[in-house]
Amino acid sequence: MKKLLCAALALIMLALSACASAGEVTVWRAVRTPYLTGGSAVKAEEAPADAGLSEIEAAVRAFNSPCIDSELAHPFPDGVEIIGWELANASLRLYVPAEYAALTGAERTVADCCAVLTFTAIEGVESVSIWSGDVMLSAPMRAGDFAAADASGY
């Protein structure tokens, strides 16, 4: 009886550890300026995902969380995070505060890119747009809308 109980307990522990290790989501981040050396301005990192959440909600929470890698930075301005989302016909709307509109140029491109790459990796999401209330800040974008490498030297 003890052997059966130990075997059952071992199987339960193995199953629980497998669930814990599978609880990650790939989140795209901005590469901090000192670490930009002519390569990509964005980089993926694995972040813990909250169990029991939908894939999109888990990705939102992971995206809003602090970076794990010190060479990376959250692509949104301080205090700005995704506050809501809506999925319809494979197009995901991300809702952010109005302060997101202050991003311009390369910073805006990097922020948009990180959001698009993070969320289009989820099955059923083909494009991402960014909104503040009823105002569209970034039109629907797909992962292929961004260059994968710096082509400025070519």
Coordinates of N, CA and C in Angstrom, one line a residue:
M1 N 0.8 -1.2 0.0 CA 0.0 0.0 0.0 C 0.9 1.3 0.0
K2 N 2.0 1.2 0.8 CA 2.9 2.4 0.8 C 3.5 2.6 -0.5
K3 N 3.9 1.6 -1.2 CA 4.5 1.7 -2.6 C 3.5 2.4 -3.5
L4 N 2.2 2.0 -3.5 CA 1.2 2.5 -4.3 C 1.0 4.0 -4.0
L5 N 0.9 4.3 -2.7 CA 0.8 5.7 -2.3 C 1.9 6.6 -2.8
C6 N 3.2 6.0 -2.6 CA 4.3 6.8 -3.0 C 4.4 7.0 -4.5
A7 N 4.0 6.0 -5.3 CA 3.9 6.1 -6.7 C 2.9 7.1 -7.2
A8 N 1.7 7.1 -6.5 CA 0.7 8.1 -6.9 C 1.2 9.5 -6.5
L9 N 1.8 9.6 -5.4 CA 2.3 10.9 -5.0 C 3.4 11.4 -6.0
A10 N 4.3 10.5 -6.4 CA 5.3 10.9 -7.4 C 4.7 11.3 -8.7
L11 N 3.6 10.6 -9.2 CA 3.0 11.0 -10.4 C 2.3 12.4 -10.3
I12 N 1.7 12.7 -9.1 CA 1.1 14.0 -8.9 C 2.1 15.1 -8.9
M13 N 3.2 14.8 -8.2 CA 4.3 15.8 -8.2 C 4.9 16.1 -9.6
L14 N 5.0 15.0 -10.4 CA 5.5 15.2 -11.8 C 4.5 16.0 -12.6
A15 N 3.3 15.7 -12.5 CA 2.2 16.4 -13.2 C 2.2 17.9 -12.8
L16 N 2.3 18.2 -11.5 CA 2.3 19.6 -11.1 C 3.6 20.3 -11.6
S17 N 4.7 19.7 -11.6 CA 5.9 20.3 -12.0 C 5.9 20.6 -13.5
A18 N 5.2 19.7 -14.3 CA 5.1 19.9 -15.7 C 4.1 21.1 -16.0
C19 N 3.1 21.2 -15.2 CA 2.2 22.4 -15.3 C 2.9 23.7 -15.0
A20 N 3.7 23.7 -14.0 CA 4.4 24.9 -13.6 C 5.4 25.3 -14.7
S21 N 6.1 24.4 -15.3 CA 7.1 24.7 -16.3 C 6.5 25.2 -17.6
A22 N 5.2 24.7 -17.8 CA 4.6 25.1 -19.1 C 3.9 26.5 -19.0
G23 N 4.0 27.1 -17.8 CA 3.3 28.4 -17.6 C 4.1 29.6 -18.0
E24 N 4.5 29.6 -19.2 CA 5.3 30.8 -19.7 C 4.7 31.3 -21.0
V25 N 5.0 32.6 -21.3 CA 4.5 33.2 -22.5 C 5.7 34.0 -23.1
T26 N 5.8 34.0 -24.4 CA 6.9 34.8 -25.0 C 6.4 36.2 -25.2
V27 N 7.2 37.1 -24.6 CA 6.9 38.6 -24.6 C 8.0 39.3 -25.3
W28 N 7.7 40.2 -26.2 CA 8.7 40.9 -26.9 C 9.0 42.2 -26.2
R29 N 10.3 42.6 -26.0 CA 10.7 43.8 -25.3 C 11.6 44.6 -26.1
A30 N 11.8 45.8 -25.7 CA 12.8 46.8 -26.3 C 14.2 46.5 -25.8
V31 N 15.2 46.5 -26.7 CA 16.5 46.4 -26.2 C 17.0 47.7 -25.7
R32 N 17.6 47.8 -24.5 CA 18.0 49.1 -23.9 C 19.1 49.7 -24.8
T33 N 19.1 51.0 -24.9 CA 20.1 51.7 -25.7 C 21.5 51.3 -25.6
P34 N 22.1 51.1 -24.4 CA 23.5 50.7 -24.3 C 23.8 49.4 -25.0
Y35 N 22.7 48.5 -25.1 CA 23.0 47.2 -25.7 C 22.7 47.1 -27.2
L36 N 22.2 48.2 -27.8 CA 22.0 48.2 -29.2 C 23.3 48.3 -29.9
T37 N 23.6 47.3 -30.7 CA 24.9 47.2 -31.4 C 24.7 46.9 -32.9
G38 N 23.7 47.5 -33.5 CA 23.4 47.3 -34.9 C 22.5 46.1 -35.1
G39 N 22.1 45.4 -34.1 CA 21.2 44.3 -34.3 C 19.8 44.7 -34.1
S40 N 18.9 43.8 -33.7 CA 17.5 44.1 -33.6 C 17.3 45.0 -32.4
A41 N 16.3 45.8 -32.5 CA 15.9 46.8 -31.4 C 14.9 46.1 -30.5
V42 N 14.4 44.9 -30.8 CA 13.5 44.1 -30.0 C 14.0 42.7 -29.8
K43 N 13.6 42.1 -28.6 CA 14.1 40.8 -28.3 C 13.0 40.1 -27.5
A44 N 12.8 38.8 -27.7 CA 11.9 38.0 -27.0 C 12.4 37.5 -25.7
E45 N 11.6 37.5 -24.7 CA 11.9 36.8 -23.4 C 10.7 36.0 -22.9
E46 N 11.0 35.0 -22.2 CA 10.0 34.1 -21.6 C 9.6 34.7 -20.3
A47 N 8.3 34.9 -20.1 CA 7.8 35.5 -18.8 C 6.8 34.5 -18.2
P48 N 6.7 34.5 -16.9 CA 5.8 33.6 -16.3 C 4.3 33.9 -16.7
A49 N 3.5 32.9 -16.9 CA 2.1 33.2 -17.3 C 1.2 32.7 -16.1
D50 N 0.2 33.5 -15.8 CA -0.7 33.1 -14.7 C -1.6 31.9 -15.2
A51 N -1.6 30.9 -14.4 CA -2.4 29.7 -14.8 C -3.9 30.1 -14.6
G52 N -4.7 29.4 -15.5 CA -6.1 29.7 -15.4 C -6.6 30.8 -16.2
L53 N -5.7 31.6 -16.8 CA -6.2 32.7 -17.6 C -6.2 32.3 -19.1
S54 N -7.0 33.1 -19.9 CA -6.9 32.8 -21.3 C -5.6 33.2 -21.8
E55 N -5.2 32.7 -23.0 CA -3.9 33.0 -23.6 C -3.7 34.5 -23.7
I56 N -4.7 35.2 -24.2 CA -4.5 36.6 -24.4 C -4.4 37.3 -23.0
E57 N -5.2 37.0 -22.1 CA -5.1 37.6 -20.8 C -3.8 37.3 -20.1
A58 N -3.3 36.1 -20.2 CA -2.0 35.8 -19.7 C -0.9 36.6 -20.4
A59 N -1.0 36.7 -21.7 CA 0.0 37.5 -22.4 C -0.1 39.0 -22.0
V60 N -1.3 39.5 -21.8 CA -1.4 40.9 -21.4 C -0.7 41.1 -20.0
R61 N -0.9 40.2 -19.1 CA -0.3 40.3 -17.8 C 1.2 40.2 -17.9
A62 N 1.7 39.3 -18.7 CA 3.1 39.1 -18.9 C 3.7 40.3 -19.5
F63 N 3.0 40.9 -20.6 CA 3.5 42.0 -21.3 C 3.6 43.2 -20.3
N64 N 2.7 43.4 -19.4 CA 2.7 44.5 -18.5 C 3.7 44.3 -17.4
S65 N 4.2 43.1 -17.2 CA 5.1 42.9 -16.1 C 6.5 43.4 -16.3
P66 N 7.2 43.6 -15.3 CA 8.6 44.1 -15.5 C 9.5 43.0 -16.2
C67 N 10.5 43.5 -16.9 CA 11.4 42.7 -17.7 C 12.2 41.8 -16.7
I68 N 12.5 40.6 -17.2 CA 13.4 39.7 -16.4 C 14.9 40.0 -16.8
D69 N 15.2 40.2 -18.1 CA 16.5 40.4 -18.6 C 16.8 41.9 -18.4
S70 N 17.9 42.2 -17.7 CA 18.3 43.6 -17.5 C 18.7 44.4 -18.7
E71 N 19.0 43.7 -19.8 CA 19.3 44.4 -21.1 C 18.1 44.8 -21.9
L72 N 16.9 44.4 -21.3 CA 15.6 44.7 -22.0 C 14.8 45.7 -21.2
A73 N 13.9 46.4 -21.9 CA 13.1 47.4 -21.3 C 11.7 47.2 -21.8
H74 N 10.7 47.6 -20.9 CA 9.3 47.6 -21.3 C 9.2 48.6 -22.5
P75 N 8.5 48.3 -23.6 CA 8.5 49.2 -24.7 C 7.5 50.4 -24.6
F76 N 6.6 50.3 -23.6 CA 5.7 51.4 -23.4 C 6.3 52.4 -22.4
P77 N 5.9 53.7 -22.5 CA 6.4 54.7 -21.5 C 6.0 54.3 -20.1
D78 N 6.8 54.8 -19.1 CA 6.5 54.5 -17.7 C 5.0 54.8 -17.4
G79 N 4.4 54.0 -16.7 CA 3.0 54.1 -16.2 C 2.0 53.8 -17.3
V80 N 2.4 53.4 -18.5 CA 1.5 53.0 -19.6 C 1.5 51.5 -19.7
E81 N 0.4 50.9 -19.6 CA 0.2 49.5 -19.8 C -1.1 49.2 -20.5
I82 N -1.2 48.0 -21.0 CA -2.4 47.5 -21.6 C -3.5 47.4 -20.5
I83 N -4.6 48.1 -20.7 CA -5.7 48.1 -19.7 C -6.9 47.3 -20.2
G84 N -6.9 46.8 -21.4 CA -8.1 46.0 -21.9 C -7.8 45.5 -23.2
W85 N -8.6 44.6 -23.7 CA -8.5 44.0 -25.0 C -9.8 43.5 -25.5
E86 N -9.9 43.4 -26.8 CA -11.1 42.9 -27.5 C -10.7 42.1 -28.7
L87 N -11.1 40.9 -28.9 CA -10.8 40.1 -30.1 C -12.0 39.9 -30.9
A88 N -11.9 40.2 -32.2 CA -13.0 40.0 -33.2 C -12.4 39.7 -34.5
N89 N -12.9 38.6 -35.1 CA -12.4 38.2 -36.5 C -10.9 38.2 -36.6
A90 N -10.2 37.6 -35.6 CA -8.8 37.4 -35.6 C -8.0 38.8 -35.5
S91 N -8.7 39.9 -35.2 CA -8.1 41.2 -35.0 C -8.2 41.6 -33.5
L92 N -7.1 41.8 -32.9 CA -7.0 42.1 -31.5 C -6.9 43.6 -31.3
R93 N -7.8 44.2 -30.5 CA -7.7 45.6 -30.1 C -7.1 45.6 -28.7
L94 N -6.0 46.3 -28.6 CA -5.4 46.5 -27.3 C -5.7 48.0 -26.8
Y95 N -6.2 48.1 -25.6 CA -6.6 49.4 -25.1 C -5.5 49.9 -24.1
V96 N -5.1 51.1 -24.3 CA -4.0 51.7 -23.5 C -4.5 53.1 -23.1
P97 N -3.8 53.7 -22.1 CA -4.1 55.1 -21.7 C -3.7 56.0 -22.9
A98 N -4.2 57.3 -22.8 CA -3.9 58.3 -23.9 C -2.4 58.6 -23.9
E99 N -1.7 58.4 -22.9 CA -0.3 58.8 -22.9 C 0.5 58.0 -23.9
Y100 N 0.0 56.9 -24.4 CA 0.7 56.1 -25.4 C 0.9 56.9 -26.7
A101 N 0.0 57.9 -26.9 CA 0.1 58.7 -28.1 C 1.3 59.6 -28.1
A102 N 1.9 59.8 -26.9 CA 3.1 60.6 -26.9 C 4.3 59.9 -27.5
L103 N 4.3 58.6 -27.7 CA 5.3 57.9 -28.4 C 5.4 58.3 -29.9
T104 N 6.5 58.6 -30.4 CA 6.7 58.9 -31.8 C 7.9 58.2 -32.3
G105 N 8.1 58.3 -33.6 CA 9.3 57.8 -34.3 C 9.6 56.4 -34.0
A106 N 10.9 56.1 -33.8 CA 11.4 54.8 -33.5 C 10.9 54.2 -32.2
E107 N 10.6 55.0 -31.2 CA 10.1 54.5 -30.0 C 8.7 54.0 -30.2
R108 N 7.9 54.6 -31.0 CA 6.5 54.2 -31.3 C 6.6 52.9 -32.1
T109 N 7.5 52.8 -33.1 CA 7.7 51.6 -33.9 C 8.1 50.4 -33.1
V110 N 9.0 50.6 -32.1 CA 9.4 49.5 -31.2 C 8.2 49.1 -30.4
A111 N 7.5 50.0 -29.8 CA 6.4 49.7 -28.9 C 5.3 48.9 -29.7
D112 N 5.0 49.4 -30.9 CA 4.0 48.7 -31.8 C 4.5 47.3 -32.1
C113 N 5.8 47.2 -32.5 CA 6.4 45.9 -32.9 C 6.3 44.9 -31.7
C114 N 6.7 45.3 -30.5 CA 6.6 44.4 -29.4 C 5.2 43.9 -29.1
A115 N 4.2 44.8 -29.2 CA 2.9 44.4 -29.0 C 2.4 43.4 -30.1
V116 N 2.7 43.7 -31.3 CA 2.2 42.9 -32.4 C 2.9 41.5 -32.4
L117 N 4.2 41.5 -32.2 CA 4.9 40.2 -32.1 C 4.5 39.3 -31.0
T118 N 4.2 40.0 -29.8 CA 3.7 39.2 -28.7 C 2.4 38.6 -28.9
F119 N 1.4 39.4 -29.4 CA 0.1 38.9 -29.5 C -0.3 38.2 -30.8
T120 N 0.4 38.4 -31.9 CA 0.1 37.6 -33.1 C 0.7 36.2 -32.9
A121 N 1.5 35.9 -32.0 CA 2.0 34.6 -31.7 C 0.9 33.7 -31.1
I122 N -0.2 34.3 -30.7 CA -1.3 33.5 -30.1 C -2.2 33.1 -31.2
E123 N -2.5 31.8 -31.2 CA -3.4 31.2 -32.2 C -4.7 32.0 -32.2
G124 N -5.1 32.3 -33.4 CA -6.4 33.1 -33.5 C -6.2 34.6 -33.6
V125 N -5.0 35.1 -33.4 CA -4.8 36.5 -33.5 C -3.9 36.8 -34.7
E126 N -4.4 37.4 -35.7 CA -3.7 37.7 -37.0 C -3.2 39.2 -37.0
S127 N -3.9 40.1 -36.4 CA -3.5 41.5 -36.4 C -3.8 42.1 -35.1
V128 N -3.0 43.2 -34.8 CA -3.2 43.9 -33.5 C -3.3 45.4 -33.9
S129 N -4.3 46.1 -33.2 CA -4.4 47.5 -33.3 C -4.3 48.1 -31.9
I130 N -3.9 49.3 -31.7 CA -3.8 49.9 -30.4 C -4.7 51.1 -30.3
W131 N -5.5 51.1 -29.2 CA -6.6 52.1 -29.1 C -6.5 52.8 -27.7
S132 N -6.9 54.0 -27.6 CA -7.2 54.7 -26.3 C -8.6 55.1 -26.4
G133 N -9.5 54.4 -25.7 CA -10.9 54.7 -25.7 C -11.4 54.4 -27.1
D134 N -12.1 55.4 -27.8 CA -12.6 55.2 -29.1 C -11.6 55.7 -30.2
V135 N -10.4 56.1 -29.8 CA -9.4 56.7 -30.7 C -8.4 55.6 -31.1
M136 N -8.2 55.3 -32.4 CA -7.2 54.4 -32.8 C -5.9 55.1 -32.9
L137 N -4.9 54.5 -32.1 CA -3.6 55.1 -32.1 C -2.6 54.4 -33.1
S138 N -2.9 53.1 -33.3 CA -2.1 52.4 -34.3 C -3.0 51.5 -35.0
A139 N -3.0 51.6 -36.4 CA -3.9 50.8 -37.2 C -3.6 49.3 -37.1
P140 N -4.5 48.4 -37.5 CA -4.1 47.0 -37.5 C -2.8 46.6 -38.2
M141 N -2.0 45.9 -37.4 CA -0.6 45.5 -37.9 C -0.5 44.0 -37.8
R142 N 0.3 43.4 -38.6 CA 0.7 42.0 -38.6 C 2.1 41.9 -38.3
A143 N 2.6 40.7 -37.9 CA 4.0 40.5 -37.6 C 4.8 40.8 -38.8
G144 N 4.4 40.5 -40.0 CA 5.2 40.7 -41.2 C 5.3 42.2 -41.6
D145 N 4.7 43.1 -40.8 CA 4.8 44.5 -41.1 C 6.1 45.1 -40.6
F146 N 6.8 44.3 -39.9 CA 8.1 44.9 -39.3 C 9.3 44.1 -39.8
A147 N 10.3 44.9 -40.1 CA 11.6 44.3 -40.6 C 12.2 43.5 -39.5
A148 N 12.7 42.3 -39.9 CA 13.4 41.5 -38.9 C 14.8 41.9 -38.5
A149 N 15.4 42.7 -39.3 CA 16.8 43.1 -39.1 C 17.0 44.5 -39.5
D150 N 18.1 45.1 -39.0 CA 18.5 46.4 -39.4 C 19.0 46.4 -40.8
A151 N 18.3 47.1 -41.7 CA 18.8 47.1 -43.1 C 19.4 48.4 -43.5
S152 N 19.7 49.3 -42.5 CA 20.2 50.6 -42.8 C 21.6 50.6 -43.4
G153 N 22.4 49.5 -43.2 CA 23.7 49.5 -43.7 C 23.8 48.8 -45.1
Y154 N 22.7 48.4 -45.6 CA 22.7 47.7 -46.9 C 22.5 48.6 -48.1

